[in-house]
């Protein structure tokens, strides 16, 4: 259903026509750049405290620039940033630990997104989250965003645990074992991952996100 990167709030009435709505998390229910900026700021402050970089803003700009150029899934982001900044590669484990341990303080559920979730809840719609990512970090994000009060089921597909990640449709098969979802739609910001998941599961897909905000 469309490929333009519109906001979730633009499709409130459309979503109300479904029995079950499966939401992606990152970049769909909140602005993912807020997470990255918070993480990179904390890393930059640590580098400053170690006396290896004077301004945390330099690290933030470097990491955000690389992320934009190479994508969120690029695995060597920290390695490349250290090299470009002329810093010791041995700093990577601590920087990676700061990423995985980030407390998500910069995350919040936007007013428009909250209103959509409240509207769908009022309409007695079943809402689930299906997200790829490390379990502890994704759980921390969900807790910080206050999503538990809206969501019936949360499926965190953790690559470190050998889970089948989206776009593999196994997560939808799990949902079907737990409930009768009825008319179902997947809502996400990635055509390749979320859209692929919907296609493989044989359900509708709505592409939304915060790109360009």
Coordinates of C-alpha atoms in Angstrom, one line a residue:
X1 CA 0.0 0.0 0.0
X2 CA 2.1 2.9 -1.2
X3 CA 5.8 3.3 -1.0
X4 CA 6.1 7.0 0.0
X5 CA 7.7 7.7 3.4
X6 CA 4.6 9.2 5.1
X7 CA 4.0 9.3 8.8
X8 CA 2.0 6.8 10.6
X9 CA -0.6 9.4 11.5
X10 CA -1.6 9.8 7.8
X11 CA -3.1 6.3 7.8
X12 CA -5.1 6.1 11.0
X13 CA -8.4 5.3 9.3
X14 CA -6.9 2.9 6.8
X15 CA -5.3 0.9 9.7
X16 CA -8.6 0.8 11.5
X17 CA -9.9 -1.4 8.6
X18 CA -7.6 -4.3 9.7
X19 CA -8.0 -6.7 12.6
X20 CA -4.3 -7.0 13.4
X21 CA -1.6 -4.4 12.8
X22 CA 2.1 -5.6 13.0
X23 CA 4.4 -2.7 13.7
X24 CA 8.1 -2.5 13.1
X25 CA 9.9 -0.6 15.9
X26 CA 12.9 1.4 14.7
X27 CA 12.1 4.2 12.4
X28 CA 8.4 3.3 12.4
X29 CA 7.1 4.1 15.9
X30 CA 9.8 6.6 16.8
X31 CA 12.5 8.7 15.0
X32 CA 15.5 6.4 15.0
X33 CA 17.9 9.4 14.5
X34 CA 17.1 10.4 18.1
X35 CA 18.5 7.0 19.2
X36 CA 21.7 7.3 17.1
X37 CA 22.4 10.9 18.1
X38 CA 22.0 10.0 21.8
X39 CA 24.3 7.0 21.4
X40 CA 27.0 8.9 19.4
X41 CA 26.9 11.8 21.9
X42 CA 27.6 9.4 24.8
X43 CA 30.4 7.8 22.8
X44 CA 31.8 11.3 22.0
X45 CA 31.7 12.3 25.6
X46 CA 33.6 9.2 26.6
X47 CA 36.2 9.8 23.9
X48 CA 36.6 13.4 25.3
X49 CA 36.9 12.1 28.9
X50 CA 39.7 9.7 27.6
X51 CA 41.5 12.7 26.2
X52 CA 41.6 11.4 22.7
X53 CA 39.0 13.8 21.1
X54 CA 38.3 17.4 22.1
X55 CA 34.8 17.8 20.9
X56 CA 32.0 15.2 21.1
X57 CA 30.4 16.9 18.2
X58 CA 33.1 15.7 15.9
X59 CA 32.3 12.1 16.7
X60 CA 28.6 12.7 16.3
X61 CA 29.0 14.3 12.9
X62 CA 31.4 11.6 11.7
X63 CA 29.1 8.7 12.8
X64 CA 25.9 10.3 11.5
X65 CA 27.6 11.1 8.1
X66 CA 28.9 7.5 7.8
X67 CA 25.5 6.1 8.8
X68 CA 23.7 8.2 6.2
X69 CA 26.2 7.2 3.5
X70 CA 26.5 3.5 4.3
X71 CA 23.1 2.7 5.9
X72 CA 21.9 1.5 9.3
X73 CA 22.9 -2.1 8.6
X74 CA 26.6 -1.4 7.8
X75 CA 28.6 -3.5 10.3
X76 CA 31.9 -1.6 10.3
X77 CA 30.6 1.9 11.2
X78 CA 32.7 2.3 14.3
X79 CA 35.8 0.9 12.6
X80 CA 35.5 3.4 9.8
X81 CA 34.8 6.3 12.1
X82 CA 37.9 5.5 14.2
X83 CA 40.0 5.3 11.1
X84 CA 38.6 8.6 9.7
X85 CA 39.1 10.3 13.1
X86 CA 42.7 9.0 13.4
X87 CA 41.8 7.1 16.6
X88 CA 43.1 3.8 18.0
X89 CA 41.0 0.8 16.8
X90 CA 41.4 -0.6 20.3
X91 CA 38.7 1.8 21.4
X92 CA 36.1 -0.1 19.5
X93 CA 35.0 -2.6 22.3
X94 CA 34.2 0.2 24.7
X95 CA 32.3 2.2 22.0
X96 CA 30.4 -0.9 21.0
X97 CA 29.5 -1.5 24.7
X98 CA 28.2 2.1 25.0
X99 CA 26.0 1.4 22.0
X100 CA 24.5 -1.8 23.3
X101 CA 24.2 -0.4 26.8
X102 CA 22.6 2.9 25.9
X103 CA 19.7 3.8 28.2
X104 CA 17.6 5.3 25.4
X105 CA 17.1 8.5 27.3
X106 CA 16.6 10.5 24.0
X107 CA 13.7 8.4 22.8
X108 CA 10.0 9.3 23.2
X109 CA 6.7 8.4 21.6
X110 CA 5.6 11.3 19.4
X111 CA 2.2 12.9 19.9
X112 CA 0.9 11.8 16.5
X113 CA 2.1 8.2 16.9
X114 CA 0.6 8.1 20.4
X115 CA -2.8 9.3 19.1
X116 CA -2.8 6.6 16.4
X117 CA -2.1 3.9 18.9
X118 CA -4.7 5.2 21.2
X119 CA -7.2 5.4 18.3
X120 CA -6.5 1.8 17.2
X121 CA -6.8 0.6 20.9
X122 CA -10.1 2.3 21.2
X123 CA -11.2 0.5 18.0
X124 CA -10.2 -2.8 19.8
X125 CA -7.5 -3.6 17.2
X126 CA -4.8 -6.2 18.0
X127 CA -1.4 -4.6 17.7
X128 CA 1.9 -6.4 17.7
X129 CA 5.6 -5.4 17.3
X130 CA 7.9 -7.5 15.1
X131 CA 11.4 -6.1 15.3
X132 CA 14.9 -7.3 14.4
X133 CA 17.6 -6.5 17.0
X134 CA 19.4 -7.4 20.2
X135 CA 16.8 -8.4 22.7
X136 CA 18.0 -6.3 25.7
X137 CA 18.3 -3.1 23.7
X138 CA 15.0 -3.5 21.9
X139 CA 13.3 -4.2 25.2
X140 CA 14.8 -1.0 26.6
X141 CA 13.5 1.0 23.7
X142 CA 10.0 -0.4 24.0
X143 CA 10.0 0.3 27.8
X144 CA 11.3 3.8 27.3
X145 CA 8.6 4.5 24.6
X146 CA 5.8 3.2 26.9
X147 CA 4.5 0.8 24.2
X148 CA 3.5 -2.1 26.5
X149 CA 0.1 -0.5 27.2
X150 CA -0.8 -0.7 23.5
X151 CA 0.8 -3.9 22.3
X152 CA -0.6 -7.4 22.6
X153 CA 2.5 -9.3 21.5
X154 CA 6.1 -8.4 21.0
X155 CA 8.4 -10.5 18.9
X156 CA 12.1 -9.5 19.1
X157 CA 14.1 -11.4 16.5
X158 CA 17.6 -11.4 17.9
X159 CA 20.5 -12.1 15.5
X160 CA 22.8 -13.0 18.4
X161 CA 20.3 -15.8 19.4
X162 CA 20.0 -17.3 15.9
X163 CA 16.5 -16.1 15.4
X164 CA 15.0 -16.0 11.9
X165 CA 15.0 -12.3 11.1
X166 CA 12.6 -10.4 8.9
X167 CA 12.0 -10.7 6.0
X168 CA 11.7 -14.4 7.0
X169 CA 8.0 -14.9 7.7
X170 CA 8.4 -17.3 10.6
X171 CA 7.5 -14.6 13.1
X172 CA 4.1 -14.3 11.4
X173 CA 3.7 -18.0 11.7
X174 CA 4.3 -17.8 15.4
X175 CA 1.6 -15.1 15.7
X176 CA -0.8 -17.3 13.8
X177 CA -0.1 -20.1 16.3
X178 CA -0.9 -17.8 19.2
X179 CA -4.0 -16.1 17.8
X180 CA -6.3 -15.8 14.9
X181 CA -5.1 -12.5 13.4
X182 CA -7.8 -12.1 10.8
X183 CA -7.1 -9.3 8.2
X184 CA -3.5 -8.3 8.9
X185 CA -1.1 -5.5 7.8
X186 CA 2.6 -5.0 8.4
X187 CA 3.7 -1.4 9.0
X188 CA 7.3 -0.5 8.7
X189 CA 9.9 1.8 7.2
X190 CA 12.0 -0.7 5.2
X191 CA 10.8 -2.0 1.9
X192 CA 13.4 -4.7 1.8
X193 CA 12.9 -5.9 5.4
X194 CA 9.4 -5.0 6.4
X195 CA 7.9 -5.1 2.9
X196 CA 9.7 -8.4 2.2
X197 CA 8.3 -9.8 5.4
X198 CA 4.8 -8.8 4.5
X199 CA 5.2 -10.3 1.0
X200 CA 6.6 -13.6 2.3
X201 CA 3.8 -13.8 4.9
X202 CA 1.1 -13.0 2.4
X203 CA -0.2 -9.9 4.2
X204 CA -0.6 -6.2 3.2
X205 CA 2.2 -3.7 3.8
X206 CA 2.2 0.0 4.6
X207 CA 5.5 1.9 4.3
X208 CA 5.9 4.8 6.8
X209 CA 8.8 6.5 8.5
X210 CA 10.5 9.6 9.7
X211 CA 12.8 10.1 6.7
X212 CA 13.2 13.7 5.7
X213 CA 11.7 15.1 9.0

